[in-house]
């Protein structure tokens, strides 16, 4: 029933006799999806108590289930691209947690929260660009030097190959 890992990273492979086998990746993906559904079911009751419109609560839960993993990969790529963004995300999560803890005493409008989150994102992205500006210039110089070295090696290799090729000979029975 279970096969070793597939060379191409697939979840389903075929055995030596042609039988269908599944890899452990199928078990992992299935477990992740079941966990996602359990968390979604758990959050629906809390959402229904806060949002009176059941259609809105259900549709937002479904969109969260479908978009959560894709959003994780997007945020991961953004954090890799911008150095300070990980600290900004930490600040945003701490702010949201503090807002939830102090919500009985302090009420912030949705527009205030939105402006704060966008400003933290923008500040971290601009700060990362300013911070890495010197590194980008150094990287460009390194790439230009590597490109010049590659061009020199390529032309030297062409000259060496040209010196090794035998001279073309005329064929004996050419018409």
PDB file of C-alpha atoms in Angstrom:
ATOM      1  CA  UNK A   1       0.000   0.000   0.000  1.00  0.00           C
ATOM      2  CA  UNK A   2       2.717   2.516   0.961  1.00  0.00           C
ATOM      3  CA  UNK A   3       5.627   3.137  -1.359  1.00  0.00           C
ATOM      4  CA  UNK A   4       8.937   4.824  -0.838  1.00  0.00           C
ATOM      5  CA  UNK A   5       9.144   8.478  -1.695  1.00  0.00           C
ATOM      6  CA  UNK A   6       8.577   9.298  -5.322  1.00  0.00           C
ATOM      7  CA  UNK A   7      11.470  10.706  -7.338  1.00  0.00           C
ATOM      8  CA  UNK A   8       9.276  13.412  -8.825  1.00  0.00           C
ATOM      9  CA  UNK A   9       7.597  14.319  -5.510  1.00  0.00           C
ATOM     10  CA  UNK A  10       4.241  12.792  -6.352  1.00  0.00           C
ATOM     11  CA  UNK A  11       1.735  11.390  -3.880  1.00  0.00           C
ATOM     12  CA  UNK A  12       0.769   8.388  -6.000  1.00  0.00           C
ATOM     13  CA  UNK A  13       3.221   6.003  -7.632  1.00  0.00           C
ATOM     14  CA  UNK A  14       3.085   2.620  -9.313  1.00  0.00           C
ATOM     15  CA  UNK A  15       4.750  -0.492  -7.932  1.00  0.00           C
ATOM     16  CA  UNK A  16       6.853  -2.976  -9.907  1.00  0.00           C
ATOM     17  CA  UNK A  17       3.799  -5.078 -10.778  1.00  0.00           C
ATOM     18  CA  UNK A  18       1.805  -1.986 -11.840  1.00  0.00           C
ATOM     19  CA  UNK A  19      -0.215  -1.650  -8.620  1.00  0.00           C
ATOM     20  CA  UNK A  20      -1.077   1.805  -7.363  1.00  0.00           C
ATOM     21  CA  UNK A  21       0.827   2.894  -4.270  1.00  0.00           C
ATOM     22  CA  UNK A  22       0.644   6.069  -2.239  1.00  0.00           C
ATOM     23  CA  UNK A  23       3.562   7.800  -0.614  1.00  0.00           C
ATOM     24  CA  UNK A  24       3.683   9.271   2.857  1.00  0.00           C
ATOM     25  CA  UNK A  25       3.150  12.676   1.279  1.00  0.00           C
ATOM     26  CA  UNK A  26      -0.507  11.747   0.747  1.00  0.00           C
ATOM     27  CA  UNK A  27      -0.856  10.990   4.459  1.00  0.00           C
ATOM     28  CA  UNK A  28       0.759  14.317   5.364  1.00  0.00           C
ATOM     29  CA  UNK A  29      -1.447  16.333   2.994  1.00  0.00           C
ATOM     30  CA  UNK A  30      -4.558  14.500   4.213  1.00  0.00           C
ATOM     31  CA  UNK A  31      -3.613  15.204   7.844  1.00  0.00           C
ATOM     32  CA  UNK A  32      -3.075  18.895   7.082  1.00  0.00           C
ATOM     33  CA  UNK A  33      -6.439  19.207   5.365  1.00  0.00           C
ATOM     34  CA  UNK A  34      -8.260  17.455   8.214  1.00  0.00           C
ATOM     35  CA  UNK A  35      -6.549  19.783  10.698  1.00  0.00           C
ATOM     36  CA  UNK A  36      -7.552  22.820   8.590  1.00  0.00           C
ATOM     37  CA  UNK A  37     -11.175  21.647   8.596  1.00  0.00           C
ATOM     38  CA  UNK A  38     -11.150  21.051  12.371  1.00  0.00           C
ATOM     39  CA  UNK A  39      -9.810  24.539  13.027  1.00  0.00           C
ATOM     40  CA  UNK A  40     -12.387  26.008  10.655  1.00  0.00           C
ATOM     41  CA  UNK A  41     -15.228  24.167  12.407  1.00  0.00           C
ATOM     42  CA  UNK A  42     -13.876  25.325  15.770  1.00  0.00           C
ATOM     43  CA  UNK A  43     -13.732  28.956  14.667  1.00  0.00           C
ATOM     44  CA  UNK A  44     -17.226  28.983  13.143  1.00  0.00           C
ATOM     45  CA  UNK A  45     -18.943  28.902  16.542  1.00  0.00           C
ATOM     46  CA  UNK A  46     -16.893  31.856  17.776  1.00  0.00           C
ATOM     47  CA  UNK A  47     -17.518  33.712  14.528  1.00  0.00           C
ATOM     48  CA  UNK A  48     -21.277  33.077  14.625  1.00  0.00           C
ATOM     49  CA  UNK A  49     -21.483  34.600  18.088  1.00  0.00           C
ATOM     50  CA  UNK A  50     -19.764  37.772  16.850  1.00  0.00           C
ATOM     51  CA  UNK A  51     -21.240  38.096  13.331  1.00  0.00           C
ATOM     52  CA  UNK A  52     -25.053  37.980  13.150  1.00  0.00           C
ATOM     53  CA  UNK A  53     -25.128  37.297   9.401  1.00  0.00           C
ATOM     54  CA  UNK A  54     -24.643  33.536   8.984  1.00  0.00           C
ATOM     55  CA  UNK A  55     -23.835  33.781   5.266  1.00  0.00           C
ATOM     56  CA  UNK A  56     -21.041  36.246   5.973  1.00  0.00           C
ATOM     57  CA  UNK A  57     -19.650  34.077   8.784  1.00  0.00           C
ATOM     58  CA  UNK A  58     -19.722  30.914   6.643  1.00  0.00           C
ATOM     59  CA  UNK A  59     -18.248  32.543   3.531  1.00  0.00           C
ATOM     60  CA  UNK A  60     -15.445  34.190   5.491  1.00  0.00           C
ATOM     61  CA  UNK A  61     -14.563  30.845   7.087  1.00  0.00           C
ATOM     62  CA  UNK A  62     -14.487  29.143   3.687  1.00  0.00           C
ATOM     63  CA  UNK A  63     -12.326  31.885   2.177  1.00  0.00           C
ATOM     64  CA  UNK A  64      -9.965  31.625   5.135  1.00  0.00           C
ATOM     65  CA  UNK A  65      -9.685  27.863   4.648  1.00  0.00           C
ATOM     66  CA  UNK A  66      -8.949  28.148   0.944  1.00  0.00           C
ATOM     67  CA  UNK A  67      -6.607  31.115   1.121  1.00  0.00           C
ATOM     68  CA  UNK A  68      -4.652  30.489   4.301  1.00  0.00           C
ATOM     69  CA  UNK A  69      -1.944  28.257   2.890  1.00  0.00           C
ATOM     70  CA  UNK A  70      -1.457  30.402  -0.216  1.00  0.00           C
ATOM     71  CA  UNK A  71      -1.210  33.480   1.991  1.00  0.00           C
ATOM     72  CA  UNK A  72       1.460  31.767   4.086  1.00  0.00           C
ATOM     73  CA  UNK A  73       3.651  31.198   1.029  1.00  0.00           C
ATOM     74  CA  UNK A  74       3.104  34.779  -0.108  1.00  0.00           C
ATOM     75  CA  UNK A  75       4.097  36.159   3.303  1.00  0.00           C
ATOM     76  CA  UNK A  76       7.100  33.815   3.400  1.00  0.00           C
ATOM     77  CA  UNK A  77       8.323  35.176   0.052  1.00  0.00           C
ATOM     78  CA  UNK A  78       7.769  38.749   1.221  1.00  0.00           C
ATOM     79  CA  UNK A  79       9.723  38.122   4.434  1.00  0.00           C
ATOM     80  CA  UNK A  80      12.570  36.675   2.360  1.00  0.00           C
ATOM     81  CA  UNK A  81      12.547  39.738   0.107  1.00  0.00           C
ATOM     82  CA  UNK A  82      12.309  42.400   2.845  1.00  0.00           C
ATOM     83  CA  UNK A  83      14.564  42.011   5.874  1.00  0.00           C
ATOM     84  CA  UNK A  84      12.569  44.135   8.335  1.00  0.00           C
ATOM     85  CA  UNK A  85       9.163  42.688   7.439  1.00  0.00           C
ATOM     86  CA  UNK A  86       9.465  39.854   9.972  1.00  0.00           C
ATOM     87  CA  UNK A  87       9.687  42.432  12.764  1.00  0.00           C
ATOM     88  CA  UNK A  88       6.736  44.312  11.328  1.00  0.00           C
ATOM     89  CA  UNK A  89       4.645  41.134  11.252  1.00  0.00           C
ATOM     90  CA  UNK A  90       5.619  40.489  14.872  1.00  0.00           C
ATOM     91  CA  UNK A  91       4.539  44.016  15.799  1.00  0.00           C
ATOM     92  CA  UNK A  92       1.217  43.569  13.993  1.00  0.00           C
ATOM     93  CA  UNK A  93       0.517  40.265  15.761  1.00  0.00           C
ATOM     94  CA  UNK A  94       1.366  41.779  19.151  1.00  0.00           C
ATOM     95  CA  UNK A  95      -0.924  44.731  18.385  1.00  0.00           C
ATOM     96  CA  UNK A  96      -3.804  42.429  17.413  1.00  0.00           C
ATOM     97  CA  UNK A  97      -3.298  40.352  20.551  1.00  0.00           C
ATOM     98  CA  UNK A  98      -3.228  43.459  22.747  1.00  0.00           C
ATOM     99  CA  UNK A  99      -6.335  44.756  21.013  1.00  0.00           C
ATOM    100  CA  UNK A 100      -8.152  41.501  21.786  1.00  0.00           C
ATOM    101  CA  UNK A 101      -7.015  41.516  25.421  1.00  0.00           C
ATOM    102  CA  UNK A 102      -7.970  45.151  26.018  1.00  0.00           C
ATOM    103  CA  UNK A 103     -11.142  45.145  23.878  1.00  0.00           C
ATOM    104  CA  UNK A 104     -13.482  45.411  26.903  1.00  0.00           C
ATOM    105  CA  UNK A 105     -11.877  48.728  27.850  1.00  0.00           C
ATOM    106  CA  UNK A 106     -10.535  50.178  24.575  1.00  0.00           C
ATOM    107  CA  UNK A 107     -12.402  50.193  21.276  1.00  0.00           C
ATOM    108  CA  UNK A 108     -10.552  51.000  18.034  1.00  0.00           C
ATOM    109  CA  UNK A 109     -12.389  51.521  14.780  1.00  0.00           C
ATOM    110  CA  UNK A 110     -11.674  49.244  11.835  1.00  0.00           C
ATOM    111  CA  UNK A 111     -10.194  52.148   9.872  1.00  0.00           C
ATOM    112  CA  UNK A 112      -7.710  52.881  12.690  1.00  0.00           C
ATOM    113  CA  UNK A 113      -6.570  49.258  12.765  1.00  0.00           C
ATOM    114  CA  UNK A 114      -6.318  49.198   8.961  1.00  0.00           C
ATOM    115  CA  UNK A 115      -4.218  52.373   8.830  1.00  0.00           C
ATOM    116  CA  UNK A 116      -1.902  51.063  11.559  1.00  0.00           C
ATOM    117  CA  UNK A 117      -1.362  47.711   9.802  1.00  0.00           C
ATOM    118  CA  UNK A 118      -0.740  49.322   6.396  1.00  0.00           C
ATOM    119  CA  UNK A 119       1.646  51.873   7.898  1.00  0.00           C
ATOM    120  CA  UNK A 120       3.650  49.146   9.654  1.00  0.00           C
ATOM    121  CA  UNK A 121       3.885  47.175   6.387  1.00  0.00           C
ATOM    122  CA  UNK A 122       4.915  50.245   4.408  1.00  0.00           C
ATOM    123  CA  UNK A 123       7.472  51.339   7.012  1.00  0.00           C
ATOM    124  CA  UNK A 124       9.070  47.894   7.127  1.00  0.00           C
ATOM    125  CA  UNK A 125       9.217  47.567   3.336  1.00  0.00           C
ATOM    126  CA  UNK A 126      10.689  51.045   2.832  1.00  0.00           C
ATOM    127  CA  UNK A 127      13.109  50.482   5.726  1.00  0.00           C
ATOM    128  CA  UNK A 128      14.221  47.184   4.215  1.00  0.00           C
ATOM    129  CA  UNK A 129      14.808  48.842   0.852  1.00  0.00           C
ATOM    130  CA  UNK A 130      16.829  51.645   2.432  1.00  0.00           C
ATOM    131  CA  UNK A 131      18.778  49.207   4.598  1.00  0.00           C
ATOM    132  CA  UNK A 132      19.609  46.890   1.720  1.00  0.00           C
ATOM    133  CA  UNK A 133      20.444  49.689  -0.743  1.00  0.00           C
ATOM    134  CA  UNK A 134      24.176  49.364  -0.058  1.00  0.00           C
ATOM    135  CA  UNK A 135      23.931  45.598  -0.326  1.00  0.00           C
ATOM    136  CA  UNK A 136      22.130  45.850  -3.666  1.00  0.00           C
ATOM    137  CA  UNK A 137      24.879  48.093  -5.072  1.00  0.00           C
ATOM    138  CA  UNK A 138      27.546  45.684  -3.809  1.00  0.00           C
ATOM    139  CA  UNK A 139      25.661  42.792  -5.359  1.00  0.00           C
ATOM    140  CA  UNK A 140      25.459  44.592  -8.692  1.00  0.00           C
ATOM    141  CA  UNK A 141      29.229  45.176  -8.654  1.00  0.00           C
ATOM    142  CA  UNK A 142      29.806  41.524  -7.811  1.00  0.00           C
ATOM    143  CA  UNK A 143      27.512  40.445 -10.647  1.00  0.00           C
ATOM    144  CA  UNK A 144      29.246  42.782 -13.101  1.00  0.00           C
ATOM    145  CA  UNK A 145      32.628  41.343 -12.089  1.00  0.00           C
ATOM    146  CA  UNK A 146      31.344  37.788 -12.415  1.00  0.00           C
ATOM    147  CA  UNK A 147      29.879  38.593 -15.832  1.00  0.00           C
ATOM    148  CA  UNK A 148      33.211  40.018 -17.020  1.00  0.00           C
ATOM    149  CA  UNK A 149      35.066  36.941 -15.724  1.00  0.00           C
ATOM    150  CA  UNK A 150      32.552  34.678 -17.486  1.00  0.00           C
ATOM    151  CA  UNK A 151      33.014  36.587 -20.760  1.00  0.00           C
ATOM    152  CA  UNK A 152      36.819  36.253 -20.490  1.00  0.00           C
ATOM    153  CA  UNK A 153      36.609  32.528 -19.760  1.00  0.00           C
ATOM    154  CA  UNK A 154      34.135  32.033 -22.585  1.00  0.00           C
ATOM    155  CA  UNK A 155      36.331  33.806 -25.138  1.00  0.00           C
ATOM    156  CA  UNK A 156      39.408  31.895 -23.918  1.00  0.00           C
ATOM    157  CA  UNK A 157      37.506  28.613 -24.280  1.00  0.00           C
ATOM    158  CA  UNK A 158      36.422  29.533 -27.820  1.00  0.00           C
ATOM    159  CA  UNK A 159      39.996  30.392 -28.781  1.00  0.00           C
ATOM    160  CA  UNK A 160      41.223  27.110 -27.313  1.00  0.00           C
ATOM    161  CA  UNK A 161      38.549  25.112 -29.128  1.00  0.00           C
ATOM    162  CA  UNK A 162      39.373  26.883 -32.409  1.00  0.00           C
ATOM    163  CA  UNK A 163      43.054  25.957 -32.092  1.00  0.00           C
ATOM    164  CA  UNK A 164      42.194  22.282 -31.503  1.00  0.00           C
ATOM    165  CA  UNK A 165      39.865  21.873 -34.493  1.00  0.00           C
ATOM    166  CA  UNK A 166      41.490  20.192 -37.503  1.00  0.00           C
ATOM    167  CA  UNK A 167      41.568  22.158 -40.714  1.00  0.00           C
ATOM    168  CA  UNK A 168      38.721  21.302 -43.073  1.00  0.00           C
ATOM    169  CA  UNK A 169      39.771  18.972 -45.875  1.00  0.00           C
ATOM    170  CA  UNK A 170      38.289  18.760 -49.300  1.00  0.00           C
ATOM    171  CA  UNK A 171      36.518  15.483 -49.967  1.00  0.00           C
ATOM    172  CA  UNK A 172      37.959  13.272 -52.618  1.00  0.00           C
ATOM    173  CA  UNK A 173      34.878  12.517 -54.678  1.00  0.00           C
ATOM    174  CA  UNK A 174      33.047  15.831 -54.435  1.00  0.00           C
ATOM    175  CA  UNK A 175      31.080  16.858 -57.518  1.00  0.00           C
TER     176      UNK A 175
END
